[in-house]
Amino acid sequence: PVWRVDTTFGAKIAFGYGAAWRTPGNSAARRRPSERVEPMKLKHLLVAFSFLVLPLTLADSASAQAVPLPGTGCPGSLGPIVPGGRPPSSSNPWNLQCQPNPNWNCVSGPVILLGVCSPAIPLGGLGCVAGCSLVINPSFGTFPDPLFVGPGGLQPGFTFCAQCACIDAAGCIQISEALQITMTP
């Protein structure tokens, strides 16, 4: 065995059995085991991967972070939206607002219900039309329309549902299609 100091790739001390050492003038020589995968090259490869591939992956999934739940609310009602085309983010401010529903005759403006997404609960005679359902159970509360959310309040991956609702002049409840929201980083 021979001990050698190789300064070609930084000050490394290596142990070998007389095999040909890779030097700038001897590129055809065999690589020693410690050179087969250089840690710095692997690190640079992983960094490049994270900057090129990961944003493309997040871009595909980000567009599906506010998903309408068809067949919820009162038939034909429009659900809340996240305007601006950006998904709800934990690091940026965003807002949630109710869309105008022409069939609603609200006593006062609509409110936004937020809570845990659950199987649809029929409203029965409380709904203004047959087939109205609530998918929020339990509720986090009612909030004004529009609802502005600042950064840092909700953690990435947190999922909840939103529905717009109001008391109609006819004395019944109007409730919109639900929107399932998953927070992005």
PDB file of C-alpha atoms in Angstrom:
ATOM      1  CA  PRO A   1       0.000   0.000   0.000  1.00  0.00           C
ATOM      2  CA  VAL A   2       1.044   3.539  -0.735  1.00  0.00           C
ATOM      3  CA  TRP A   3      -0.019   6.745   1.007  1.00  0.00           C
ATOM      4  CA  ARG A   4      -0.263   9.705  -1.351  1.00  0.00           C
ATOM      5  CA  VAL A   5      -1.436  13.284  -1.078  1.00  0.00           C
ATOM      6  CA  ASP A   6      -3.522  14.447  -4.005  1.00  0.00           C
ATOM      7  CA  THR A   7      -4.007  18.210  -4.321  1.00  0.00           C
ATOM      8  CA  THR A   8      -5.794  18.046  -7.686  1.00  0.00           C
ATOM      9  CA  PHE A   9      -9.286  18.037  -6.103  1.00  0.00           C
ATOM     10  CA  GLY A  10      -8.396  19.749  -2.846  1.00  0.00           C
ATOM     11  CA  ALA A  11      -6.034  18.517  -0.163  1.00  0.00           C
ATOM     12  CA  LYS A  12      -7.013  14.846   0.140  1.00  0.00           C
ATOM     13  CA  ILE A  13      -4.991  12.098   1.648  1.00  0.00           C
ATOM     14  CA  ALA A  14      -5.647   8.802  -0.038  1.00  0.00           C
ATOM     15  CA  PHE A  15      -4.632   5.190   0.497  1.00  0.00           C
ATOM     16  CA  GLY A  16      -3.994   3.033  -2.559  1.00  0.00           C
ATOM     17  CA  TYR A  17      -2.390  -0.151  -3.809  1.00  0.00           C
ATOM     18  CA  GLY A  18      -0.195   1.278  -6.568  1.00  0.00           C
ATOM     19  CA  ALA A  19      -3.096   1.818  -8.983  1.00  0.00           C
ATOM     20  CA  ALA A  20      -2.792   4.593 -11.528  1.00  0.00           C
ATOM     21  CA  TRP A  21      -3.814   7.904  -9.994  1.00  0.00           C
ATOM     22  CA  ARG A  22      -5.870  10.437 -11.892  1.00  0.00           C
ATOM     23  CA  THR A  23      -3.922  13.619 -12.486  1.00  0.00           C
ATOM     24  CA  PRO A  24      -4.399  16.484 -14.935  1.00  0.00           C
ATOM     25  CA  GLY A  25      -1.877  14.857 -17.265  1.00  0.00           C
ATOM     26  CA  ASN A  26      -3.257  11.333 -16.846  1.00  0.00           C
ATOM     27  CA  SER A  27      -7.019  11.569 -17.439  1.00  0.00           C
ATOM     28  CA  ALA A  28      -7.252   8.009 -18.753  1.00  0.00           C
ATOM     29  CA  ALA A  29      -6.090   6.583 -15.461  1.00  0.00           C
ATOM     30  CA  ARG A  30      -8.495   4.676 -13.250  1.00  0.00           C
ATOM     31  CA  ARG A  31     -10.348   6.661 -10.657  1.00  0.00           C
ATOM     32  CA  ARG A  32      -9.819   5.811  -7.055  1.00  0.00           C
ATOM     33  CA  PRO A  33     -12.985   4.884  -5.138  1.00  0.00           C
ATOM     34  CA  SER A  34     -13.166   8.260  -3.374  1.00  0.00           C
ATOM     35  CA  GLU A  35     -13.423  10.027  -6.777  1.00  0.00           C
ATOM     36  CA  ARG A  36     -16.251   7.956  -8.254  1.00  0.00           C
ATOM     37  CA  VAL A  37     -18.938  10.304  -6.960  1.00  0.00           C
ATOM     38  CA  GLU A  38     -17.561  13.629  -5.855  1.00  0.00           C
ATOM     39  CA  PRO A  39     -19.755  15.052  -3.104  1.00  0.00           C
ATOM     40  CA  MET A  40     -19.626  18.601  -4.499  1.00  0.00           C
ATOM     41  CA  LYS A  41     -20.752  17.475  -7.960  1.00  0.00           C
ATOM     42  CA  LEU A  42     -23.631  15.524  -6.416  1.00  0.00           C
ATOM     43  CA  LYS A  43     -24.586  18.566  -4.341  1.00  0.00           C
ATOM     44  CA  HIS A  44     -24.599  20.787  -7.446  1.00  0.00           C
ATOM     45  CA  LEU A  45     -26.706  18.236  -9.302  1.00  0.00           C
ATOM     46  CA  LEU A  46     -29.286  18.158  -6.482  1.00  0.00           C
ATOM     47  CA  VAL A  47     -29.382  21.963  -6.306  1.00  0.00           C
ATOM     48  CA  ALA A  48     -29.905  22.182 -10.066  1.00  0.00           C
ATOM     49  CA  PHE A  49     -32.661  19.570  -9.818  1.00  0.00           C
ATOM     50  CA  SER A  50     -34.454  21.497  -7.076  1.00  0.00           C
ATOM     51  CA  PHE A  51     -34.312  24.787  -8.985  1.00  0.00           C
ATOM     52  CA  LEU A  52     -35.408  23.332 -12.332  1.00  0.00           C
ATOM     53  CA  VAL A  53     -37.773  20.437 -11.649  1.00  0.00           C
ATOM     54  CA  LEU A  54     -39.344  21.279  -8.279  1.00  0.00           C
ATOM     55  CA  PRO A  55     -40.888  24.623  -9.396  1.00  0.00           C
ATOM     56  CA  LEU A  56     -42.427  22.894 -12.412  1.00  0.00           C
ATOM     57  CA  THR A  57     -43.938  20.259 -10.113  1.00  0.00           C
ATOM     58  CA  LEU A  58     -45.289  22.897  -7.751  1.00  0.00           C
ATOM     59  CA  ALA A  59     -46.664  24.915 -10.659  1.00  0.00           C
ATOM     60  CA  ASP A  60     -48.739  21.933 -11.795  1.00  0.00           C
ATOM     61  CA  SER A  61     -50.063  21.205  -8.326  1.00  0.00           C
ATOM     62  CA  ALA A  62     -50.560  24.863  -7.376  1.00  0.00           C
ATOM     63  CA  SER A  63     -53.300  25.350  -9.945  1.00  0.00           C
ATOM     64  CA  ALA A  64     -55.379  22.690  -8.174  1.00  0.00           C
ATOM     65  CA  GLN A  65     -55.147  24.155  -4.640  1.00  0.00           C
ATOM     66  CA  ALA A  66     -58.606  25.778  -4.699  1.00  0.00           C
ATOM     67  CA  VAL A  67     -60.959  23.122  -6.050  1.00  0.00           C
ATOM     68  CA  PRO A  68     -64.753  23.545  -6.400  1.00  0.00           C
ATOM     69  CA  LEU A  69     -66.811  20.650  -5.024  1.00  0.00           C
ATOM     70  CA  PRO A  70     -69.648  20.117  -7.544  1.00  0.00           C
ATOM     71  CA  GLY A  71     -73.032  19.030  -6.233  1.00  0.00           C
ATOM     72  CA  THR A  72     -72.681  20.959  -2.968  1.00  0.00           C
ATOM     73  CA  GLY A  73     -74.611  24.029  -1.786  1.00  0.00           C
ATOM     74  CA  CYS A  74     -77.905  24.960  -3.430  1.00  0.00           C
ATOM     75  CA  PRO A  75     -78.301  23.762  -7.020  1.00  0.00           C
ATOM     76  CA  GLY A  76     -77.123  26.362  -9.539  1.00  0.00           C
ATOM     77  CA  SER A  77     -75.365  28.598  -6.993  1.00  0.00           C
ATOM     78  CA  LEU A  78     -71.844  29.838  -7.671  1.00  0.00           C
ATOM     79  CA  GLY A  79     -69.163  29.139  -5.071  1.00  0.00           C
ATOM     80  CA  PRO A  80     -66.461  31.377  -3.613  1.00  0.00           C
ATOM     81  CA  ILE A  81     -63.355  32.159  -5.634  1.00  0.00           C
ATOM     82  CA  VAL A  82     -59.730  33.097  -4.994  1.00  0.00           C
ATOM     83  CA  PRO A  83     -59.292  36.034  -7.395  1.00  0.00           C
ATOM     84  CA  GLY A  84     -55.998  36.860  -9.068  1.00  0.00           C
ATOM     85  CA  GLY A  85     -55.138  33.411 -10.391  1.00  0.00           C
ATOM     86  CA  ARG A  86     -52.691  32.661  -7.564  1.00  0.00           C
ATOM     87  CA  PRO A  87     -53.371  29.792  -5.171  1.00  0.00           C
ATOM     88  CA  PRO A  88     -53.847  30.476  -1.464  1.00  0.00           C
ATOM     89  CA  SER A  89     -50.356  30.816   0.008  1.00  0.00           C
ATOM     90  CA  SER A  90     -48.915  30.680   3.513  1.00  0.00           C
ATOM     91  CA  SER A  91     -46.231  33.202   2.546  1.00  0.00           C
ATOM     92  CA  ASN A  92     -48.258  35.747   0.535  1.00  0.00           C
ATOM     93  CA  PRO A  93     -51.511  37.593   1.224  1.00  0.00           C
ATOM     94  CA  TRP A  94     -54.588  36.353  -0.646  1.00  0.00           C
ATOM     95  CA  ASN A  95     -58.323  36.833  -0.544  1.00  0.00           C
ATOM     96  CA  LEU A  96     -61.499  34.830  -0.864  1.00  0.00           C
ATOM     97  CA  GLN A  97     -64.734  36.287  -2.161  1.00  0.00           C
ATOM     98  CA  CYS A  98     -68.279  35.263  -3.014  1.00  0.00           C
ATOM     99  CA  GLN A  99     -69.410  35.373  -6.616  1.00  0.00           C
ATOM    100  CA  PRO A 100     -72.668  37.176  -7.365  1.00  0.00           C
ATOM    101  CA  ASN A 101     -75.609  34.758  -7.391  1.00  0.00           C
ATOM    102  CA  PRO A 102     -78.499  36.292  -9.358  1.00  0.00           C
ATOM    103  CA  ASN A 103     -81.134  34.073  -7.680  1.00  0.00           C
ATOM    104  CA  TRP A 104     -80.165  35.212  -4.189  1.00  0.00           C
ATOM    105  CA  ASN A 105     -82.156  38.003  -2.520  1.00  0.00           C
ATOM    106  CA  CYS A 106     -80.056  38.391   0.631  1.00  0.00           C
ATOM    107  CA  VAL A 107     -81.360  40.425   3.571  1.00  0.00           C
ATOM    108  CA  SER A 108     -77.761  41.567   4.111  1.00  0.00           C
ATOM    109  CA  GLY A 109     -74.612  40.695   2.167  1.00  0.00           C
ATOM    110  CA  PRO A 110     -73.375  37.108   2.017  1.00  0.00           C
ATOM    111  CA  VAL A 111     -70.910  35.727   4.533  1.00  0.00           C
ATOM    112  CA  ILE A 112     -68.156  33.199   4.019  1.00  0.00           C
ATOM    113  CA  LEU A 113     -68.359  30.001   6.064  1.00  0.00           C
ATOM    114  CA  LEU A 114     -65.042  28.272   6.746  1.00  0.00           C
ATOM    115  CA  GLY A 115     -64.497  24.866   8.304  1.00  0.00           C
ATOM    116  CA  VAL A 116     -63.616  21.233   7.975  1.00  0.00           C
ATOM    117  CA  CYS A 117     -64.703  19.566   4.729  1.00  0.00           C
ATOM    118  CA  SER A 118     -67.248  16.863   5.527  1.00  0.00           C
ATOM    119  CA  PRO A 119     -69.810  14.773   3.651  1.00  0.00           C
ATOM    120  CA  ALA A 120     -72.744  16.886   2.451  1.00  0.00           C
ATOM    121  CA  ILE A 121     -75.421  17.596   5.066  1.00  0.00           C
ATOM    122  CA  PRO A 122     -78.850  18.265   3.471  1.00  0.00           C
ATOM    123  CA  LEU A 123     -80.510  21.477   4.668  1.00  0.00           C
ATOM    124  CA  GLY A 124     -84.001  20.120   4.034  1.00  0.00           C
ATOM    125  CA  GLY A 125     -86.680  22.812   4.493  1.00  0.00           C
ATOM    126  CA  LEU A 126     -84.111  25.436   5.592  1.00  0.00           C
ATOM    127  CA  GLY A 127     -82.727  25.755   2.049  1.00  0.00           C
ATOM    128  CA  CYS A 128     -84.400  28.098  -0.408  1.00  0.00           C
ATOM    129  CA  VAL A 129     -84.559  25.337  -3.029  1.00  0.00           C
ATOM    130  CA  ALA A 130     -84.665  21.550  -2.793  1.00  0.00           C
ATOM    131  CA  GLY A 131     -81.272  19.861  -2.644  1.00  0.00           C
ATOM    132  CA  CYS A 132     -79.270  22.478  -0.694  1.00  0.00           C
ATOM    133  CA  SER A 133     -76.400  21.026   1.336  1.00  0.00           C
ATOM    134  CA  LEU A 134     -73.719  22.169   3.739  1.00  0.00           C
ATOM    135  CA  VAL A 135     -70.251  20.541   3.589  1.00  0.00           C
ATOM    136  CA  ILE A 136     -68.663  22.448   6.469  1.00  0.00           C
ATOM    137  CA  ASN A 137     -68.790  20.561   9.751  1.00  0.00           C
ATOM    138  CA  PRO A 138     -67.483  21.671  12.177  1.00  0.00           C
ATOM    139  CA  SER A 139     -67.322  25.351  11.299  1.00  0.00           C
ATOM    140  CA  PHE A 140     -64.432  27.698  12.097  1.00  0.00           C
ATOM    141  CA  GLY A 141     -66.915  30.578  11.884  1.00  0.00           C
ATOM    142  CA  THR A 142     -68.473  33.089   9.495  1.00  0.00           C
ATOM    143  CA  PHE A 143     -66.402  35.839   7.912  1.00  0.00           C
ATOM    144  CA  PRO A 144     -67.193  38.970   5.889  1.00  0.00           C
ATOM    145  CA  ASP A 145     -67.167  38.958   2.099  1.00  0.00           C
ATOM    146  CA  PRO A 146     -64.468  39.468   0.830  1.00  0.00           C
ATOM    147  CA  LEU A 147     -62.097  37.838   3.301  1.00  0.00           C
ATOM    148  CA  PHE A 148     -58.486  39.013   3.232  1.00  0.00           C
ATOM    149  CA  VAL A 149     -55.877  36.600   4.627  1.00  0.00           C
ATOM    150  CA  GLY A 150     -52.361  37.777   5.491  1.00  0.00           C
ATOM    151  CA  PRO A 151     -49.178  35.709   5.226  1.00  0.00           C
ATOM    152  CA  GLY A 152     -48.114  33.326   7.962  1.00  0.00           C
ATOM    153  CA  GLY A 153     -51.539  32.550   9.380  1.00  0.00           C
ATOM    154  CA  LEU A 154     -52.115  29.097   7.902  1.00  0.00           C
ATOM    155  CA  GLN A 155     -49.497  26.385   7.463  1.00  0.00           C
ATOM    156  CA  PRO A 156     -48.668  24.833   4.043  1.00  0.00           C
ATOM    157  CA  GLY A 157     -50.755  21.702   3.464  1.00  0.00           C
ATOM    158  CA  PHE A 158     -53.615  22.856   5.711  1.00  0.00           C
ATOM    159  CA  THR A 159     -56.922  21.963   3.984  1.00  0.00           C
ATOM    160  CA  PHE A 160     -60.354  23.427   4.668  1.00  0.00           C
ATOM    161  CA  CYS A 161     -63.606  24.270   2.869  1.00  0.00           C
ATOM    162  CA  ALA A 162     -65.378  27.552   2.165  1.00  0.00           C
ATOM    163  CA  GLN A 163     -69.024  28.221   1.262  1.00  0.00           C
ATOM    164  CA  CYS A 164     -70.858  31.507   0.805  1.00  0.00           C
ATOM    165  CA  ALA A 165     -74.247  31.819   2.491  1.00  0.00           C
ATOM    166  CA  CYS A 166     -76.942  34.329   3.358  1.00  0.00           C
ATOM    167  CA  ILE A 167     -80.447  34.621   4.786  1.00  0.00           C
ATOM    168  CA  ASP A 168     -82.797  35.223   1.872  1.00  0.00           C
ATOM    169  CA  ALA A 169     -85.654  37.739   2.076  1.00  0.00           C
ATOM    170  CA  ALA A 170     -88.006  34.727   1.867  1.00  0.00           C
ATOM    171  CA  GLY A 171     -86.689  33.550   5.268  1.00  0.00           C
ATOM    172  CA  CYS A 172     -84.653  30.612   3.975  1.00  0.00           C
ATOM    173  CA  ILE A 173     -80.924  29.906   3.594  1.00  0.00           C
ATOM    174  CA  GLN A 174     -79.012  30.347   0.338  1.00  0.00           C
ATOM    175  CA  ILE A 175     -75.715  28.475   0.306  1.00  0.00           C
ATOM    176  CA  SER A 176     -73.133  28.230  -2.461  1.00  0.00           C
ATOM    177  CA  GLU A 177     -71.121  25.429  -3.957  1.00  0.00           C
ATOM    178  CA  ALA A 178     -68.138  24.594  -1.701  1.00  0.00           C
ATOM    179  CA  LEU A 179     -64.510  25.355  -2.464  1.00  0.00           C
ATOM    180  CA  GLN A 180     -61.854  23.045  -1.001  1.00  0.00           C
ATOM    181  CA  ILE A 181     -58.651  24.981  -0.287  1.00  0.00           C
ATOM    182  CA  THR A 182     -55.209  23.554   0.419  1.00  0.00           C
ATOM    183  CA  MET A 183     -52.563  26.058   1.473  1.00  0.00           C
ATOM    184  CA  THR A 184     -49.381  26.249  -0.603  1.00  0.00           C
ATOM    185  CA  PRO A 185     -45.979  27.376   0.754  1.00  0.00           C
TER     186      PRO A 185
END
